[in-house]
Coordinates of C-alpha atoms and ligand atoms in Angstrom, one line a residue:
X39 CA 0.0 0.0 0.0
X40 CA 2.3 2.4 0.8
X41 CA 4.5 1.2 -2.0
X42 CA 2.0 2.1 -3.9
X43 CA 1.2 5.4 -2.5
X44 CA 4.6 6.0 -2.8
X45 CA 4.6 5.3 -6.8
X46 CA 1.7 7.3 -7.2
X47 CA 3.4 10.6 -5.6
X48 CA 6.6 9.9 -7.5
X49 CA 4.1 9.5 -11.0
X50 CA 2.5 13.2 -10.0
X51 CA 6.0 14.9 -9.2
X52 CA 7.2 13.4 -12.7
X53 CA 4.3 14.9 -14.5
X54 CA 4.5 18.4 -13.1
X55 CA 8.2 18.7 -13.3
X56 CA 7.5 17.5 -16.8
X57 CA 7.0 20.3 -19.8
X58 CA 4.9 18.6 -22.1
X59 CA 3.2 20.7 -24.8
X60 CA -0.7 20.7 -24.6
X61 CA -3.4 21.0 -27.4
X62 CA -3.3 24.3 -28.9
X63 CA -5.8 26.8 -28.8
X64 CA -7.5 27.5 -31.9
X65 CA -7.0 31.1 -32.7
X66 CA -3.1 31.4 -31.8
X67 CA -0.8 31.7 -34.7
X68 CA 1.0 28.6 -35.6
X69 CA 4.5 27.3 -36.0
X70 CA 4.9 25.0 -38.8
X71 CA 7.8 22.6 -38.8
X72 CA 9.3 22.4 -42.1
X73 CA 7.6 24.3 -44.2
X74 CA 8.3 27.9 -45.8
X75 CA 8.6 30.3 -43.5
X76 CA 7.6 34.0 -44.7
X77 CA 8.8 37.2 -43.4
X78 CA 6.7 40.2 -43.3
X79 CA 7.9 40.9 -47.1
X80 CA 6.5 37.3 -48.0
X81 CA 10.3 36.0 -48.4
X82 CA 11.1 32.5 -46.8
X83 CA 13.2 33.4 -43.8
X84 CA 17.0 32.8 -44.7
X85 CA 18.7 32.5 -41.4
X86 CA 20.2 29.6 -41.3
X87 CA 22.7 27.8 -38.6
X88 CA 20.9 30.5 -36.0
X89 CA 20.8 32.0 -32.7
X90 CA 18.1 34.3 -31.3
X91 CA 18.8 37.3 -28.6
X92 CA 15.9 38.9 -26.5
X93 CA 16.1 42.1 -25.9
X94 CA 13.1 43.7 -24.0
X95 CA 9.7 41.8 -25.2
X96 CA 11.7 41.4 -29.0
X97 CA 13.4 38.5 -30.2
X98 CA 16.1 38.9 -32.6
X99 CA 17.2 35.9 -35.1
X100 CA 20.4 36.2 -36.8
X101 CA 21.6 33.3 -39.2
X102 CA 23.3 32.6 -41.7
X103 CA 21.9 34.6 -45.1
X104 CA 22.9 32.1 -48.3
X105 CA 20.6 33.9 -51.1
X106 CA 20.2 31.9 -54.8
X107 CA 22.4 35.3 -55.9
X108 CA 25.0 35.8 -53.7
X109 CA 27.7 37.8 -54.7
X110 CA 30.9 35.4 -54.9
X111 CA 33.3 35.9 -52.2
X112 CA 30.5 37.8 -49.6
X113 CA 29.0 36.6 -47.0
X114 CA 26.4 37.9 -44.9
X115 CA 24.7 37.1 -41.8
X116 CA 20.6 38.3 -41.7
X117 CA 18.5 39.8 -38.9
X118 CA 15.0 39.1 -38.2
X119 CA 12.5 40.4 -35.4
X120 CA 9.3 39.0 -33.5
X121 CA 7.4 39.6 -30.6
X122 CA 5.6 36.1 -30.6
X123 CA 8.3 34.3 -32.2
X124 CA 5.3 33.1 -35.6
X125 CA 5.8 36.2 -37.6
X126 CA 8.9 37.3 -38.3
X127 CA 10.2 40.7 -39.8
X128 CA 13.4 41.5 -41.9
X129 CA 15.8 43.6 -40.5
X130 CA 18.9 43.6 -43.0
X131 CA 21.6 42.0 -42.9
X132 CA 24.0 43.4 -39.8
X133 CA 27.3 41.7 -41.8
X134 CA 27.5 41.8 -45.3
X135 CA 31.3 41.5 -46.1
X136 CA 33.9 39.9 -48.0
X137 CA 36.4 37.6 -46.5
X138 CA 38.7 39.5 -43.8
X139 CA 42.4 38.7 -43.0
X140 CA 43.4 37.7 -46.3
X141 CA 41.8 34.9 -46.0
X142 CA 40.5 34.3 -49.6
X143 CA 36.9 34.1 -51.7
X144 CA 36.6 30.5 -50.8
X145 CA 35.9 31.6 -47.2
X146 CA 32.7 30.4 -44.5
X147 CA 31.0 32.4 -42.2
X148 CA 28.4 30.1 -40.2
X149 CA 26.4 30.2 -37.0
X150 CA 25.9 33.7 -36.5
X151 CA 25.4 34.0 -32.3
X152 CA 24.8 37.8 -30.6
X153 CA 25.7 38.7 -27.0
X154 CA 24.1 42.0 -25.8
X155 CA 26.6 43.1 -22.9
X156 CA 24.7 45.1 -20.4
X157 CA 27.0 47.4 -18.9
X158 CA 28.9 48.1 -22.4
X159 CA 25.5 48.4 -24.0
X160 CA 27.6 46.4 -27.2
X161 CA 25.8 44.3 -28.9
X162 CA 28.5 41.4 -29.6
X163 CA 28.2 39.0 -32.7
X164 CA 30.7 35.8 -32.7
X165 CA 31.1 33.5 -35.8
X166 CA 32.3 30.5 -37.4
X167 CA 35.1 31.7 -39.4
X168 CA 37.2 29.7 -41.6
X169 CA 38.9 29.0 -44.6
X170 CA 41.7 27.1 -46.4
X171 CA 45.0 27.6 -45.4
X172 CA 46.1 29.1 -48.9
X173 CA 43.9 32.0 -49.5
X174 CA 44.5 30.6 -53.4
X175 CA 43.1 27.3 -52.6
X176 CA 39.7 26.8 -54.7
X177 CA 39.0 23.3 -53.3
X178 CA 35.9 23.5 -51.0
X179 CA 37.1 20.6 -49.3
X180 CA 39.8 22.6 -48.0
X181 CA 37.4 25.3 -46.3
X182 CA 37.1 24.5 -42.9
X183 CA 41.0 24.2 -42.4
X184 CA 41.6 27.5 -40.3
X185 CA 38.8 26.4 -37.6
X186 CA 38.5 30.5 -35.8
X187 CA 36.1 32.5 -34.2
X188 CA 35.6 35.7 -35.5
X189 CA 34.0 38.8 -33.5
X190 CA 32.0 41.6 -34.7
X191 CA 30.3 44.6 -32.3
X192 CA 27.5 46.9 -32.7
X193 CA 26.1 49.7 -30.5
X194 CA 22.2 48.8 -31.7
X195 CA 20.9 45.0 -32.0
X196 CA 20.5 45.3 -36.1
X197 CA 23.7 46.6 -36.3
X198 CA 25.6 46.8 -38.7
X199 CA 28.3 45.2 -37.3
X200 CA 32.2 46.0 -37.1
X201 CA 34.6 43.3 -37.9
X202 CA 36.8 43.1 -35.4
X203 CA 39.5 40.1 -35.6
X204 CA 39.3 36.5 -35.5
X205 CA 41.1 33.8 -32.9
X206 CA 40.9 30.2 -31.6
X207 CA 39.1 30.3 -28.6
X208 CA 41.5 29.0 -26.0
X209 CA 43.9 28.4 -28.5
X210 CA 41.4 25.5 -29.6
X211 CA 40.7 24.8 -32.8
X212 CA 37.1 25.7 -33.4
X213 CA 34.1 25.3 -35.6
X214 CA 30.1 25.0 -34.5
X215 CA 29.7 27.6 -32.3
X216 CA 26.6 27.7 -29.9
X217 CA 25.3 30.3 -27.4
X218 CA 24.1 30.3 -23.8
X219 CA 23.1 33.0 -21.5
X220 CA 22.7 31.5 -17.7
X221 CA 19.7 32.5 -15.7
X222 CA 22.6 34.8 -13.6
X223 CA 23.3 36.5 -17.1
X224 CA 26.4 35.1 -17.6
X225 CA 27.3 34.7 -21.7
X226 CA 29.1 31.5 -23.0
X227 CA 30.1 30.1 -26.2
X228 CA 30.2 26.5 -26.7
X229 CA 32.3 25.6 -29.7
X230 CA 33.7 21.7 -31.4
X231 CA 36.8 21.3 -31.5
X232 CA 38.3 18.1 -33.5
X233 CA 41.9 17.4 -32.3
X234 CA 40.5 17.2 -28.8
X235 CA 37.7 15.3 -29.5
X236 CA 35.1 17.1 -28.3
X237 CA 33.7 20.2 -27.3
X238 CA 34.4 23.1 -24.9
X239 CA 31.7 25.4 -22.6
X240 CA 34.0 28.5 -22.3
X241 CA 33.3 31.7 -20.1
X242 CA 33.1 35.6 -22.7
X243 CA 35.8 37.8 -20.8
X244 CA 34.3 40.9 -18.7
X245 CA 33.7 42.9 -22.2
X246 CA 33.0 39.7 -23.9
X247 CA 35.2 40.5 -26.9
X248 CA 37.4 37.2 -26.2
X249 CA 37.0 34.0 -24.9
X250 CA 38.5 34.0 -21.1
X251 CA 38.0 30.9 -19.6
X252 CA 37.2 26.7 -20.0
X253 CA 34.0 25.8 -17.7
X254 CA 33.6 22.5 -19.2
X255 CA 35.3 20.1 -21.7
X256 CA 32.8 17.3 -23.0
X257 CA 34.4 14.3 -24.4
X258 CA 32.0 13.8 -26.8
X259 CA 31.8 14.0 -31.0
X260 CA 28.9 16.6 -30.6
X261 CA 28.6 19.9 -33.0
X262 CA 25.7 22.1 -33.2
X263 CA 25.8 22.3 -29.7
X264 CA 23.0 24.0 -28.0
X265 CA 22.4 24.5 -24.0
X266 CA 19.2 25.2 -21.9
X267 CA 19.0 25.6 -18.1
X268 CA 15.7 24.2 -16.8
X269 CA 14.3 23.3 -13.6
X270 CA 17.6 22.9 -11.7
X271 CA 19.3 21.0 -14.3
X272 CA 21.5 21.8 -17.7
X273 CA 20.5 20.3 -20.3
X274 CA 23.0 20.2 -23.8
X275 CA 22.7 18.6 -26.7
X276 CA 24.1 18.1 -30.5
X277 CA 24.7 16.3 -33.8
X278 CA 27.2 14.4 -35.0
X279 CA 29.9 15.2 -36.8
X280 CA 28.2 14.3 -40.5
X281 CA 28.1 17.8 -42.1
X282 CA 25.0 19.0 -43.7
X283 CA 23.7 14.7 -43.6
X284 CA 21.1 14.7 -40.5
X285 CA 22.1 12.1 -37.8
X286 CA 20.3 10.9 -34.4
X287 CA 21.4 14.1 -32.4
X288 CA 22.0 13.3 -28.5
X289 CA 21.8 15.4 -25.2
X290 CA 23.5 14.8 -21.6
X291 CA 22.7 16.7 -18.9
X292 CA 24.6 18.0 -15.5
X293 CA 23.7 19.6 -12.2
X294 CA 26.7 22.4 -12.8
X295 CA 27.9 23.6 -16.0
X296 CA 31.4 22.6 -15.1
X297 CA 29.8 18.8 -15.0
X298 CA 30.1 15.5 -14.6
X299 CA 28.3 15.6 -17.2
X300 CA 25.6 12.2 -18.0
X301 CA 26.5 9.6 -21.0
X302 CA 24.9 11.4 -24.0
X303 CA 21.1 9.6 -25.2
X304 CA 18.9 9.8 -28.7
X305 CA 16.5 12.7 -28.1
X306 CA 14.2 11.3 -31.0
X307 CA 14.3 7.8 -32.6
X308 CA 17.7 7.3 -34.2
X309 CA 16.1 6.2 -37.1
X310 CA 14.4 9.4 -37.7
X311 CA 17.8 11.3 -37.5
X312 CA 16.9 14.0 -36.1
X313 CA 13.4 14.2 -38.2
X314 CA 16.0 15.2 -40.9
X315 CA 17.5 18.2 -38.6
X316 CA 20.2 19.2 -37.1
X317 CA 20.3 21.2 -33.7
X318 CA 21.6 25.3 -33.4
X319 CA 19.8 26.6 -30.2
X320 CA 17.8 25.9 -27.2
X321 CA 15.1 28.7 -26.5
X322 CA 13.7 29.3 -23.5
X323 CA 10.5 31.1 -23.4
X324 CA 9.6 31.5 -19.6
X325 CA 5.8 32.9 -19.2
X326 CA 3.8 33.9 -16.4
X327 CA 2.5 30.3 -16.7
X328 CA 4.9 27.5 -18.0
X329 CA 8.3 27.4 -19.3
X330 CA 8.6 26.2 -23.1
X331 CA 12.2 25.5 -24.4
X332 CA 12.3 25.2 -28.3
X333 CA 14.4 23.1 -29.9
X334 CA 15.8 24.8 -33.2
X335 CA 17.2 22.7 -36.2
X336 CA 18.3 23.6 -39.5
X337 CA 17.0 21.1 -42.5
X338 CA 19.8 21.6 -44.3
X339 CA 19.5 21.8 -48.4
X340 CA 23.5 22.0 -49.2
X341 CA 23.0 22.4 -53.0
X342 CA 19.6 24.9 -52.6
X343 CA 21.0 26.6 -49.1
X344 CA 18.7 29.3 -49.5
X345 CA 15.8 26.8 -49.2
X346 CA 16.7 24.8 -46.1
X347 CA 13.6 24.4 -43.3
X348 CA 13.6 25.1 -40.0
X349 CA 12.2 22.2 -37.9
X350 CA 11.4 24.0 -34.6
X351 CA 9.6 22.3 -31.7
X352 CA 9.0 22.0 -28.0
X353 CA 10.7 20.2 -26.3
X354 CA 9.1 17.7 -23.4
X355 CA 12.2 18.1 -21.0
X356 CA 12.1 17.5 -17.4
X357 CA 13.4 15.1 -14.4
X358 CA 16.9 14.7 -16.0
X359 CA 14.8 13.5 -19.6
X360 CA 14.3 14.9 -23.3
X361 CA 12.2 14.2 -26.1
X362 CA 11.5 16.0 -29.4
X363 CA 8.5 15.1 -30.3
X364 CA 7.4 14.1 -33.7
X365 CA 7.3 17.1 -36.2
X366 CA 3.5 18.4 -36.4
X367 CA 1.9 21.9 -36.2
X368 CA 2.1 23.8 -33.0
X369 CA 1.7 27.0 -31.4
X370 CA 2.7 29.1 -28.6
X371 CA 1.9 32.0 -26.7
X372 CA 4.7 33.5 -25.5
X373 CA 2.8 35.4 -22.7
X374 CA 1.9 32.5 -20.7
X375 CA 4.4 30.3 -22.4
X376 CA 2.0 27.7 -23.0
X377 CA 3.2 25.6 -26.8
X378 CA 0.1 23.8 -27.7
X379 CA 0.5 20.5 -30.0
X380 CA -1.8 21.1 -32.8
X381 CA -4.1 17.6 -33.5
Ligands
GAL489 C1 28.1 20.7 -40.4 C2 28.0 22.0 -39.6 C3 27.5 23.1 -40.5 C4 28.4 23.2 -41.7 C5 28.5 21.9 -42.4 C6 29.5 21.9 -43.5 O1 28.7 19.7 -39.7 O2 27.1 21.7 -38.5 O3 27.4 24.2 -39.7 O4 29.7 23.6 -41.2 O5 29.0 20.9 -41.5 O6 29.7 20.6 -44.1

């Protein structure tokens, strides 16, 4: 009996600590997994490999801009705003620039991530910069040799944004970069790095123009690396290392940042790879009634890049687990932050 009693307490705790999205509400706007996306001017949002930044009640999406007509040897990164995080509208592209350093045409600039700095009032940008080690060198193959991070600043969110240099963070090599603010405010990058076979959590220094200090090293062949704090616990999770080719990306969690961290587990049926995704951020939208934390994934198109998806859902997290749930329609209100499973 009291077994039993016992189970049936443990059952309710699990349930509450448990986010799991409800049925949606008729008249909310809705999220649709997969699909085109349009911006205010009716354009499929092209922000690809992103990271979003709240500022006030706005949140800004930066990504990766890869248009059909891209000039050869620019790359840009794009802007978008929301207040409900459904309709999005264009706000330029903040970097819009040809390859820096030297470092040739045959550059890449991926996985745009912005920092605002609340005492500077900066707005801080950091990327995936890289390149071939000849600046002559034509072979795309040869593009991801240099393995940097390169920094940008702004005094307003939409920038544009200064160039400012480009480093390996700890002296790491570097390539996926993900973002993660703590609840204390504290600003992170995460980045792969392949020689050490796995991936760092790394402190921004006081003006966060640098990267000042190692909080964690996972020994783990993760990229796309994406962070969330919920309910006492730290939840990260990736892909592997299979370039634009979805795979069965995994999460591990840990009590501090610094770890242990667990053994890293499926977040979806392997089979489904990811439901052809890869991970890029973790969103936490805390409302006055739930918590919601959106996984975002890139379905990557390499030979039509300005037409790759965006499979965004939320997440049932809680109690040390994960799940993404199977792609469908959902929606969310991001007052109450209730996401509602559409049927
Ligand atoms: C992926 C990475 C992407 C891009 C791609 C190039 O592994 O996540 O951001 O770098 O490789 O093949």
């Amino acid at each position: 009996m009291k077994t039993k009693l016992y189970h049936g307490v443990a059952a309710c705790i699990l349930l509450l600590s448990l986010a799991v999205p409800t049925r949606a509400a008729d008249t909310a706007p809705i999220i649709k997994p997969g699909a085109i996306w349009h911006d205010d001017r009716g354009e499929h949002i092209n922000a690809h490999g992103g990271g979003i930044l709240q500022v006030g009640g706005t949140w800004y999406w930066f990504g990766e801009y890869r248009p059909k007509d891209a000039v050869p040897g620019r790359r840009y990164v794009s802007c978008y705003s929301s207040v409900d995080l459904v309709h999005w509208t264009f706000r330029g592209l903040p970097i819009d620039m040809t390859a820096p350093e030297g470092i040739g045409p045959n550059w890449v600039l991926e996985r745009p991530k912005v920092f605002h700095h609340a005492k500077t009032k900066k707005f801080v940008m950091y990327l995936h910069l890289d390149g071939p080690l000849d600046p002559r060198e034509a072979d795309p193959d040869k593009a991801y040799k240099l393995a940097r991070v390169g920094v940008a600043v702004s005094d307003t969110v939409e920038g544009p944004y200064t160039y400012l240099r480009s480093f390996r963070p700890l002296g790491q090599e570097s390539r996926d970069i993900g973002q993660f603010i703590d609840d204390d405010g504290s600003a992170y990058l995460i980045f792969e790095s392949r020689p050490t076979k796995g991936f760092f959590i790394a402190k921004l220094s006081a003006d966060y123009l640098d990267v000042a200090a190692q909080t964690a090293f996972i020994e783990a062949p993760i990229e796309g690396g994406a962070l969330v704090h919920y309910d006492g616990l730290y939840y990260i999770l990736g892909s592997a290392l299979t370039g634009w080719a979805p795979n069965p990306n995994k999460y591990a969690t840990a009590k501090e940042l610094k770890g242990p961290w667990s053994e890293f587990k499926d977040i979806a049926p392997p089979e489904t790879k990811t439901y052809g995704s890869q991970s890029t951020l973790l969103l936490k939208v805390v409302g006055t009634d739930k918590t919601t934390v959106i996984f975002m994934g890139d379905q990557w198109k390499p030979r039509a890049q300005w037409d790759s998806r965006y499979l965004w859902m939320p997440l049932e997290i809680g109690a040390g687990r994960l799940r993404l749930p199977e792609p469908r329609e959902w929606t969310l209100d991001v007052k109450t932050g209730a996401a509602g499973l559409r049927p």
